[in-house]
Short mmCIF file of C-alpha atoms and ligand atoms in Angstrom, two decimals:
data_model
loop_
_atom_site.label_atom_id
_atom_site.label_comp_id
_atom_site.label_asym_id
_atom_site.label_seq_id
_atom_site.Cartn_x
_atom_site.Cartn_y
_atom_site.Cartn_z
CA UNK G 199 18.66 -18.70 159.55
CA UNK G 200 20.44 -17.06 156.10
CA UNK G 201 21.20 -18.47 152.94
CA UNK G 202 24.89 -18.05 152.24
CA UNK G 203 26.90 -19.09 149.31
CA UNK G 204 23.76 -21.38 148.63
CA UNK G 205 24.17 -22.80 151.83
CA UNK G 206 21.88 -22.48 154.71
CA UNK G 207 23.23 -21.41 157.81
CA UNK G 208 22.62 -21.39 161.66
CA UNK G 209 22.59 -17.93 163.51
CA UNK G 210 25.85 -19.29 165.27
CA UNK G 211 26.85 -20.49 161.94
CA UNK G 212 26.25 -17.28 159.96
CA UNK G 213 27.70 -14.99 162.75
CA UNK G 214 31.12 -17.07 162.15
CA UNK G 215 30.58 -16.73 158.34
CA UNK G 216 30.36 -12.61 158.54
CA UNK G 217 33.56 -12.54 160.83
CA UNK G 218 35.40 -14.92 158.35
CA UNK G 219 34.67 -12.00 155.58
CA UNK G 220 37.34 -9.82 156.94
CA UNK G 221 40.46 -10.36 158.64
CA UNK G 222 43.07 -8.19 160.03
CA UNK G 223 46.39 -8.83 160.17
CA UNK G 224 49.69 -6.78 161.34
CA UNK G 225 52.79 -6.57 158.77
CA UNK G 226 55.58 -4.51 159.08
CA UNK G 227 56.18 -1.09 157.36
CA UNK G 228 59.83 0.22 158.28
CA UNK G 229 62.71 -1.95 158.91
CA UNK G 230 63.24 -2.06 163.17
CA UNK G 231 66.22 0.94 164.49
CA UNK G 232 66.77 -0.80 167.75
CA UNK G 233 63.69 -1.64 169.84
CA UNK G 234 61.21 -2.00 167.32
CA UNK G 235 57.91 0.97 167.56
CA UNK G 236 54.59 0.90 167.38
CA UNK G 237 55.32 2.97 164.25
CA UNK G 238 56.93 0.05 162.29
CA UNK G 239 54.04 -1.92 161.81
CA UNK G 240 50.86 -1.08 160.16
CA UNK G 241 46.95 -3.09 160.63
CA UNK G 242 45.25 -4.05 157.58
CA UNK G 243 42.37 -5.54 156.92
CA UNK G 244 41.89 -8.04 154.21
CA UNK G 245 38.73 -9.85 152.55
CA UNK G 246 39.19 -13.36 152.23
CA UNK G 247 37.89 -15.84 149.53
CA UNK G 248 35.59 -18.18 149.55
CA UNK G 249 37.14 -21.54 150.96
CA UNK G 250 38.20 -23.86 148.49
CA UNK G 251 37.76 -27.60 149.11
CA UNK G 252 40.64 -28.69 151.79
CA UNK G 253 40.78 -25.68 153.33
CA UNK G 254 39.37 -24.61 156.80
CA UNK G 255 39.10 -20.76 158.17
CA UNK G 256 40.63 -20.43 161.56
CA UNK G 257 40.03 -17.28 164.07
CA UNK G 258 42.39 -16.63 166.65
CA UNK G 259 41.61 -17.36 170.22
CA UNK G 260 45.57 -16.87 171.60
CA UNK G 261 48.48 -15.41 169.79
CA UNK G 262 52.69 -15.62 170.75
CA UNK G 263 55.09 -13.01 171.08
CA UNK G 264 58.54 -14.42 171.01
CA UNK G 265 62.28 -12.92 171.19
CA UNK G 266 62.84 -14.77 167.78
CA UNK G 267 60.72 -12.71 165.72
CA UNK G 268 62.88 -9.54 166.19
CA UNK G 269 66.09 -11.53 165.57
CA UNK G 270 64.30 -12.93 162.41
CA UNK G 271 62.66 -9.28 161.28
CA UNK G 272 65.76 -8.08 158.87
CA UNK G 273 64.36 -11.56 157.06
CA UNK G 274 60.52 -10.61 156.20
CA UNK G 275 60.27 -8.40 153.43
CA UNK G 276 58.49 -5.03 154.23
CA UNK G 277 54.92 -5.12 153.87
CA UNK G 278 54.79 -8.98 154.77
CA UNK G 279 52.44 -10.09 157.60
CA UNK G 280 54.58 -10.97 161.14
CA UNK G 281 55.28 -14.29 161.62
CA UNK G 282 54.13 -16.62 164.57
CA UNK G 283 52.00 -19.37 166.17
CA UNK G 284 48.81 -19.24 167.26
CA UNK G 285 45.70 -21.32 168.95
CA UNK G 286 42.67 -20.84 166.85
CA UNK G 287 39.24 -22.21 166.33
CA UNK G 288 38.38 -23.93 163.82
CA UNK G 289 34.83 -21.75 162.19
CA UNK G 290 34.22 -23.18 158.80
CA UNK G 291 35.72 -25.87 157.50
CA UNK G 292 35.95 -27.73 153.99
CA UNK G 293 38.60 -30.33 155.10
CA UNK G 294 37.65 -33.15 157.27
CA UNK G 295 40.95 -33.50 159.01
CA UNK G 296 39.66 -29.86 160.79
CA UNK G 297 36.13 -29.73 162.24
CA UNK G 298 34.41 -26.94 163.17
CA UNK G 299 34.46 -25.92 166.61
CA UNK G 300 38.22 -27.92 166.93
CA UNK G 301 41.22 -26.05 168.30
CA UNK G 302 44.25 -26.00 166.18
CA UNK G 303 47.73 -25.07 166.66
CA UNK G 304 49.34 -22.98 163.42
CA UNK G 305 51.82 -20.69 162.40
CA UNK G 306 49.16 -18.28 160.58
CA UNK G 307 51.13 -15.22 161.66
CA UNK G 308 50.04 -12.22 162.82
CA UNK G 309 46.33 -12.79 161.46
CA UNK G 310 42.97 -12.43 163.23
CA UNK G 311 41.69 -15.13 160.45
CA UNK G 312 43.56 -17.40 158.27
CA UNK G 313 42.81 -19.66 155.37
CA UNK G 314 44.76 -22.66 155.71
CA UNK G 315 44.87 -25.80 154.00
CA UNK G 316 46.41 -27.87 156.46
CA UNK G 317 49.68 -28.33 154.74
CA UNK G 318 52.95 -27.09 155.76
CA UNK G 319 54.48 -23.95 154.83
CA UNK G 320 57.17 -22.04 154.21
CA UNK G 321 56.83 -18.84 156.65
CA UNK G 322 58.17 -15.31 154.89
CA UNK G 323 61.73 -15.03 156.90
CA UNK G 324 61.46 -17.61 159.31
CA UNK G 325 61.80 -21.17 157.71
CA UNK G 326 59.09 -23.45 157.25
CA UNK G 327 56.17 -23.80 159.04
CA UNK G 328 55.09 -27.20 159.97
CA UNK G 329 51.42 -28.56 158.98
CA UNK G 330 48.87 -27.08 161.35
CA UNK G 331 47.98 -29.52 164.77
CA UNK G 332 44.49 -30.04 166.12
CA UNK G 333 44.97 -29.24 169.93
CA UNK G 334 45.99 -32.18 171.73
CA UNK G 335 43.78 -33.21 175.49
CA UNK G 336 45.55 -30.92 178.02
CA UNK G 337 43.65 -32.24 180.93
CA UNK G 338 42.10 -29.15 181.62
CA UNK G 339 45.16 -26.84 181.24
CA UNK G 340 44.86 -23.75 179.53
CA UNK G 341 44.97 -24.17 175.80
CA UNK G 342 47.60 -21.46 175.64
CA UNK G 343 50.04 -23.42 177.20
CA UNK G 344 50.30 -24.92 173.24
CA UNK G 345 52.64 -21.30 172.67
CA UNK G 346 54.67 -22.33 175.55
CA UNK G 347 55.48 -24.80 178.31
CA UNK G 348 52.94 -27.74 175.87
CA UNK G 349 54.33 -26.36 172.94
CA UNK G 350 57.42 -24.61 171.55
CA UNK G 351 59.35 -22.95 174.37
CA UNK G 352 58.77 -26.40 176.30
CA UNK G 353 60.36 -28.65 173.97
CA UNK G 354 63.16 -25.81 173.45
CA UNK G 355 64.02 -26.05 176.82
CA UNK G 356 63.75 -30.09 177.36
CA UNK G 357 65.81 -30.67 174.69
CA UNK G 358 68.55 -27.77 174.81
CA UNK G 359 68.63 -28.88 177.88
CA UNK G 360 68.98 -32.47 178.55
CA UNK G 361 70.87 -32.71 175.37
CA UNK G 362 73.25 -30.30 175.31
CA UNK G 363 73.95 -29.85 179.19
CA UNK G 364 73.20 -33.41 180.01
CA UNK G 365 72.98 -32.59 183.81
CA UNK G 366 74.02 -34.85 186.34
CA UNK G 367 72.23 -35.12 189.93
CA UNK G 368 74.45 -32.59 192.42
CA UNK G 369 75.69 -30.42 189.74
CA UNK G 370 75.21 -26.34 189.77
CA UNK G 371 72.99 -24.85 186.53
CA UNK G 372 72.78 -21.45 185.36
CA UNK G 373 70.33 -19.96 182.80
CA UNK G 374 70.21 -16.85 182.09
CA UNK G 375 66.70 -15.12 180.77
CA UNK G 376 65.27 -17.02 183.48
CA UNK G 377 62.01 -16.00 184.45
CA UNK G 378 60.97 -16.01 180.99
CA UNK G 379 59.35 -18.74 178.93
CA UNK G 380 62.16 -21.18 178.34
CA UNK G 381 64.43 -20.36 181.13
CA UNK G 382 61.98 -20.50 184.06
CA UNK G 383 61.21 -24.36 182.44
CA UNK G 384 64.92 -25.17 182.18
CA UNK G 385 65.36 -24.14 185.84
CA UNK G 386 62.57 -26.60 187.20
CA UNK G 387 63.69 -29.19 185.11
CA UNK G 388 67.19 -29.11 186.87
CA UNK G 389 65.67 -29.27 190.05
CA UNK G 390 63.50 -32.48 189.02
CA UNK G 391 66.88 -33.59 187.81
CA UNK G 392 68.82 -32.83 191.09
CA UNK G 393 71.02 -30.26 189.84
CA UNK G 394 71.01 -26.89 191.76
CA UNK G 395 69.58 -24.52 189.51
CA UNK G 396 70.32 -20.74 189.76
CA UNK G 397 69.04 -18.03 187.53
CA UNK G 398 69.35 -14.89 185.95
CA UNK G 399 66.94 -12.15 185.20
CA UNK G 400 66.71 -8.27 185.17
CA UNK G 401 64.41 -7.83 188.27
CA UNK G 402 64.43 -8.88 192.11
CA UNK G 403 60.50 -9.23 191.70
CA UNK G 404 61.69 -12.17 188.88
CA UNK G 405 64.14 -13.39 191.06
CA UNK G 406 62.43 -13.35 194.25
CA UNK G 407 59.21 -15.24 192.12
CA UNK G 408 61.99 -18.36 190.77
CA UNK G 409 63.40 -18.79 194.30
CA UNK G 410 59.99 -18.84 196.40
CA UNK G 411 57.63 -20.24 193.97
CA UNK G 412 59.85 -22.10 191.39
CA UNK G 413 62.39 -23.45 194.03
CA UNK G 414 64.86 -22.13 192.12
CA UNK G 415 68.39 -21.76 194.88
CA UNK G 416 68.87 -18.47 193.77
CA UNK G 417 69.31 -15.79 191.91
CA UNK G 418 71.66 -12.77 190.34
CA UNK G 419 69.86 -9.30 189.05
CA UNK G 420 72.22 -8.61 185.92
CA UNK G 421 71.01 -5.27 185.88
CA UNK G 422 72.19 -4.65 189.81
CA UNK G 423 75.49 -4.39 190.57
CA UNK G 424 78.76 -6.35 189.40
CA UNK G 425 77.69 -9.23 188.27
CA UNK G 426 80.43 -11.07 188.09
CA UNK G 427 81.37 -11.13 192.12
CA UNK G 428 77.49 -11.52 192.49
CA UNK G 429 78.27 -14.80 190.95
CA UNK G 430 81.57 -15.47 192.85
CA UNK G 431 79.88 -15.12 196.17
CA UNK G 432 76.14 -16.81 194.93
CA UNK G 433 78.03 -19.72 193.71
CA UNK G 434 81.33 -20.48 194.98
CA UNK G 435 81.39 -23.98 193.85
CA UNK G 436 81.26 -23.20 190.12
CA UNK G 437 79.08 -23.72 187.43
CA UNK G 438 78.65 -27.08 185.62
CA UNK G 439 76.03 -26.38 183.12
CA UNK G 440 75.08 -23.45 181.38
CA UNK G 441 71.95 -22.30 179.74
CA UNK G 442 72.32 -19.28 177.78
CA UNK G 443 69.14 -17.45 176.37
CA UNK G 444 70.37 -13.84 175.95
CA UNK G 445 74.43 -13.99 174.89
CA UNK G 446 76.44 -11.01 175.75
CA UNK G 447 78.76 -9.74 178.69
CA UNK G 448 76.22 -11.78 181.05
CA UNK G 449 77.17 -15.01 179.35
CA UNK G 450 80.82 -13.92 179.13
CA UNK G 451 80.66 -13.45 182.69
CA UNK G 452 79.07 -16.87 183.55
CA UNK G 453 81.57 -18.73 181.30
CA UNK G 454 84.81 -17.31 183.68
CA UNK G 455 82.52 -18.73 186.47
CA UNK G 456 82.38 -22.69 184.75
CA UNK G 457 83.80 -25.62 186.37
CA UNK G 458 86.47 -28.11 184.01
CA UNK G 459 84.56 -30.06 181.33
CA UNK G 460 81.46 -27.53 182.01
CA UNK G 461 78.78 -27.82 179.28
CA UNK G 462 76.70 -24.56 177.73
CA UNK G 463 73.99 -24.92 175.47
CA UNK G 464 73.42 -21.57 173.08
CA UNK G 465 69.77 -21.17 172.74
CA UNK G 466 69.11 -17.39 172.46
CA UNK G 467 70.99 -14.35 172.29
CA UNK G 468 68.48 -11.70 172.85
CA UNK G 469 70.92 -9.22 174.34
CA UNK G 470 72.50 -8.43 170.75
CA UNK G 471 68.80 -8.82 168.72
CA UNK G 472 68.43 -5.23 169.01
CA UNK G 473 71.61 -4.55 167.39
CA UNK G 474 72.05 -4.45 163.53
CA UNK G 475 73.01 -7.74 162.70
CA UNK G 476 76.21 -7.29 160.72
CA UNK G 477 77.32 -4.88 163.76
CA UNK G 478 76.71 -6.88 166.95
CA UNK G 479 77.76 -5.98 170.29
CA UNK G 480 81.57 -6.52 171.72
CA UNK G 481 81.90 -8.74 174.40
CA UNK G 482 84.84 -10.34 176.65
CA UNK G 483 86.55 -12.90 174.71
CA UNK G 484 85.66 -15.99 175.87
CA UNK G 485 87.86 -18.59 174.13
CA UNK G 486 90.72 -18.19 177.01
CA UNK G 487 88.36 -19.97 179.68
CA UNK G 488 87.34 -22.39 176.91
CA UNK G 489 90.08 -23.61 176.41
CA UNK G 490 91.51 -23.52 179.85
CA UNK G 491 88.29 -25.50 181.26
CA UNK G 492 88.00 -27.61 178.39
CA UNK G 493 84.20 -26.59 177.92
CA UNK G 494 81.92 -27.42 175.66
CA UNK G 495 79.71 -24.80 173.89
CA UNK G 496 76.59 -26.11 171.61
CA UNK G 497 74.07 -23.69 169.90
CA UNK G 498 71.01 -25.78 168.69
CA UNK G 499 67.45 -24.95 167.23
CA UNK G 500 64.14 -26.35 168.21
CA UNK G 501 63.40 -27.38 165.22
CA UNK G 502 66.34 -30.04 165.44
CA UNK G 503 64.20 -31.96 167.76
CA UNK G 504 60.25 -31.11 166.42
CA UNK G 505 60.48 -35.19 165.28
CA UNK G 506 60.63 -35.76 169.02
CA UNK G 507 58.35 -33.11 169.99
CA UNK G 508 55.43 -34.87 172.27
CA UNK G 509 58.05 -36.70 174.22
CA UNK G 510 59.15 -33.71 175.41
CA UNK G 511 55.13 -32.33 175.56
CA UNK G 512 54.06 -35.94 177.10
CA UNK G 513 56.79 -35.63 180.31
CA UNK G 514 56.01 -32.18 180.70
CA UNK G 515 52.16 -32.27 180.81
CA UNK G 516 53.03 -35.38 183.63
CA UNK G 517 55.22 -32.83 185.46
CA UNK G 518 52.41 -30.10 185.52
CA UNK G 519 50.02 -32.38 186.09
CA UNK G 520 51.92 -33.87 189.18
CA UNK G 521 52.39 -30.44 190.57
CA UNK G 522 56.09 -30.52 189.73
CA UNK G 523 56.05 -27.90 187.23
CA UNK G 524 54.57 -24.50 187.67
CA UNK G 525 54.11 -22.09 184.67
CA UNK G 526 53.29 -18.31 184.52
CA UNK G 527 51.92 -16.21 181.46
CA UNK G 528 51.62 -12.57 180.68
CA UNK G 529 48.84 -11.95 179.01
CA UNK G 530 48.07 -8.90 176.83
CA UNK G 531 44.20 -8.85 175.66
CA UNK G 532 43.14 -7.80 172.27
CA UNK G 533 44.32 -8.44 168.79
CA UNK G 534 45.28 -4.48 167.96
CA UNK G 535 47.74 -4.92 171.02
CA UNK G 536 50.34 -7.44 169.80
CA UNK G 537 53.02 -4.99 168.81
CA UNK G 538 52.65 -3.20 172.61
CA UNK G 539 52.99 -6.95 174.28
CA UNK G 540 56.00 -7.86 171.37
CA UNK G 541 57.70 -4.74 172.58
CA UNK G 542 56.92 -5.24 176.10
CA UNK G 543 58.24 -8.57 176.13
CA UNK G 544 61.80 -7.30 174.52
CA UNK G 545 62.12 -5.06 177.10
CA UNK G 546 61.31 -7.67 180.03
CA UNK G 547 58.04 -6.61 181.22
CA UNK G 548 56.50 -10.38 181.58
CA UNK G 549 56.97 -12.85 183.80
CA UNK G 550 56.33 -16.24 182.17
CA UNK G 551 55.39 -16.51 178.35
CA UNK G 552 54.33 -13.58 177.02
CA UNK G 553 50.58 -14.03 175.27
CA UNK G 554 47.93 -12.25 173.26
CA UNK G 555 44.29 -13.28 173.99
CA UNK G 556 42.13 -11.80 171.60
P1 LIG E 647 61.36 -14.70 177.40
O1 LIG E 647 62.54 -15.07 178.23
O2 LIG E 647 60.01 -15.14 177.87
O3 LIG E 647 61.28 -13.14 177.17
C1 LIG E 647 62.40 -12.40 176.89
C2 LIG E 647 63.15 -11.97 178.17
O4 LIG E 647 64.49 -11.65 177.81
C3 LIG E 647 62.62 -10.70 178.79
O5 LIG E 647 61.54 -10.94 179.66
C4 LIG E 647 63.84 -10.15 179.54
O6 LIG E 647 63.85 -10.65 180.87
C5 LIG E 647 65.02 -10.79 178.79
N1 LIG E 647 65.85 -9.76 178.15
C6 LIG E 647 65.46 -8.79 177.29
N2 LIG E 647 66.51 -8.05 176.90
C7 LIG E 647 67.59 -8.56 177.54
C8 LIG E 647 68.98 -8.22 177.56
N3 LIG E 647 69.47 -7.20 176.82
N4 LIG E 647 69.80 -8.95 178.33
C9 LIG E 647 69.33 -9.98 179.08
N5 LIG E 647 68.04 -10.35 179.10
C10 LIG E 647 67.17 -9.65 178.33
O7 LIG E 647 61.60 -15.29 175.95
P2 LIG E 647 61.72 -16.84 175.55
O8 LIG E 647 60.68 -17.11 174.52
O9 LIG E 647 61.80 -17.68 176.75
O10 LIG E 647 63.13 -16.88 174.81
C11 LIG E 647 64.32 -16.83 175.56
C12 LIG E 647 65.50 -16.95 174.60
O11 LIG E 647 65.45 -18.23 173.97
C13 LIG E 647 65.51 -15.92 173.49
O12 LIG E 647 66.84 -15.52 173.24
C14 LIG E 647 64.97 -16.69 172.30
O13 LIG E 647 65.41 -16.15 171.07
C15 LIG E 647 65.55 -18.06 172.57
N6 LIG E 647 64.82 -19.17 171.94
C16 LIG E 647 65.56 -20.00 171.18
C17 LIG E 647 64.98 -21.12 170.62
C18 LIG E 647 65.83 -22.06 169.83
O14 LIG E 647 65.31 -22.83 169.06
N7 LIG E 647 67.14 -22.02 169.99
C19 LIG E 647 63.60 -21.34 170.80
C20 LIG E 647 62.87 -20.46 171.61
C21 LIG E 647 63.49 -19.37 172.19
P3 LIG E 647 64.63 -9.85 182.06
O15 LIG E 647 63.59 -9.01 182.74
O16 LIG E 647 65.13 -10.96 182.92
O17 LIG E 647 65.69 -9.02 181.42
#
């Protein structure tokens, strides 16, 4: 036992109390020049206060890495900590709404330890941050799954989506970015939906995983071959709905492959977020098609639905739990490796949601 801050503490207690002292946290030093390097960011370690009343210290058990943070970079001022959402645990707490030993869900950045007061935010660059969640009961799931199918890339996809495609039983779906976080969810969700659901990702390893374990009906490699008569010969009925995740000549291509009245729902562009943003890429014009097929394009943002957020968390936590759903993760372990996994993920390397376990 110690006596700290004229408090008495447990060994367990105390041990959380000298972690809590420091915490390390990853900002960024030099604007990004294309794929961002290990270079641009910096670790620094920072004491933290004493907690005030209403506050609670949270230690991070499971960190994201998400294509939005590079599109959102030319936002956070040098210096500033990189933004995200993590699953932490709760280790001292002055704020009853947050018990110790709780999980919570929070966008404390790029932090090892955060102060929070349980209030929303406004995050450096990215918006505001919504007040911090105490993990919900994921009947034994893994608590990560809060980053991504439970959490934001799940409700992304349900809603994008349903919404914006609203897919009819029989009719062909494409999403590109597939085998990632939100497009290998859209995919099984047009299956459940009786849609034929194809995808698109940069590997036959990807592809070959959302056909035989995802039940995906197939699949194009956009980095083999033309991709365009891949398409032609894949799907020779046309495409009906269109999920778009990464923007570009692939989504150019998929667009002169739509059926009349087709649907496309604009929910990433990660092909161009390596590009300065006043000087994106050049792509095939579009608009000809468009207007030709009378289609309907809709770009949306998560946050546009975060009202209706555990509907879409309630039906998909029924889907997992019925075995209809399957989810994969890539996890990176340790805190000092964030920027390897963040520039990892950019350039494809996970299957699934990409995570940090610390
Ligand atoms: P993710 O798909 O898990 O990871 C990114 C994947 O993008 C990589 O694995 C890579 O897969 C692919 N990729 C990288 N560079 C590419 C390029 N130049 N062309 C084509 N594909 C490329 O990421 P996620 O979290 O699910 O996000 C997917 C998209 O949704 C992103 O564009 C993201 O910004 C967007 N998003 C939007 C919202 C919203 O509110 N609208 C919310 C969440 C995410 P391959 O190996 O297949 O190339």
């Amino acid at each position: 036992m110690a006596a700290v801050r004229g408090r008495v503490l447990s060994t367990t207690t105390k041990r959380a109390f000298d972690k809590m002292a420091t915490a390390r946290k990853i900002t960024v030093d030099r604007r990004f020049d294309g794929m961002p390097k290990e270079s641009d960011f910096k670790v620094v370690e920072e004491q933290l206060p004493p907690l005030k009343d209403g506050e609670f210290l949270a230690e991070a058990v499971y960190l994201s890495v998400d294509p939005y943070m590079r599109a959102y970079a030319h936002n956070i001022p040098l210096g500033a900590t990189m933004v995200g959402t993590q699953v932490a645990r709760v280790v001292d707490s002055k704020n009853g709404k947050y018990p110790v030993g709780q999980h919570v869900v929070g966008k404390f950045d790029w932090r090892s330890h955060t102060i929070s007061g349980g209030l929303p935010s406004i995050v450096q660059g990215a918006g505001n941050a919504p007040a911090p969640y105490l993990a919900p009961d994921l009947k034994g799931l893994p608590l990560s799954y809060l980053l991504g199918i439970l959490g934001m890339p799940g409700s992304t996809a349900y809603f994008g989506f349903l919404e914006i495609c609203k897919p009819q039983p029989g009719e062909v779906v494409v999403v590109s970015g597939a085998a990632g976080a939100v497009g290998s969810i859209v995919g099984q969700i047009a299956k459940i939906k009786g849609c034929k659901a194809f995808g698109i990702t940069g590997s036959d390893d990807k592809g070959r995983y959302l056909v035989e374990q995802l039940g995906f009906d197939g699949f194009a490699n956009y980095k083999k071959g033309d991709l365009d008569k891949t398409l032609g010969q894949l799907i020779p009925e046309g495409v009906d709905c269109y999920f778009d995740n990464v923007a570009g000549e692939i989504s150019s291509t998929v667009i002169k492959h739509m059926n009349d009245f087709g649907r496309i729902s604009v929910c990433g562009s990660i092909s161009s977020y390596n590009h300065d943003v006043n000087n994106p890429p050049k792509v095939t014009v579009v608009q000809g098609y468009m207007l030709m097929k009378q289609l309907v394009m809709e770009g949306f943002q998560n946050y546009l639905y975060q009202d209706r957020a555990s509907e879409a968390f309630q039906q998909i936590l029924q889907w997992l739990l019925e075995g209809k759903m399957k989810y994969s993760e890539t996890v990176t372990e340790g805190f000092d490796n964030m920027v390897r996994a963040f520039i990892e993920m950019l350039g494809g390397k996970n299957l699934g949601k990409a995570i940090v376990k610390v």
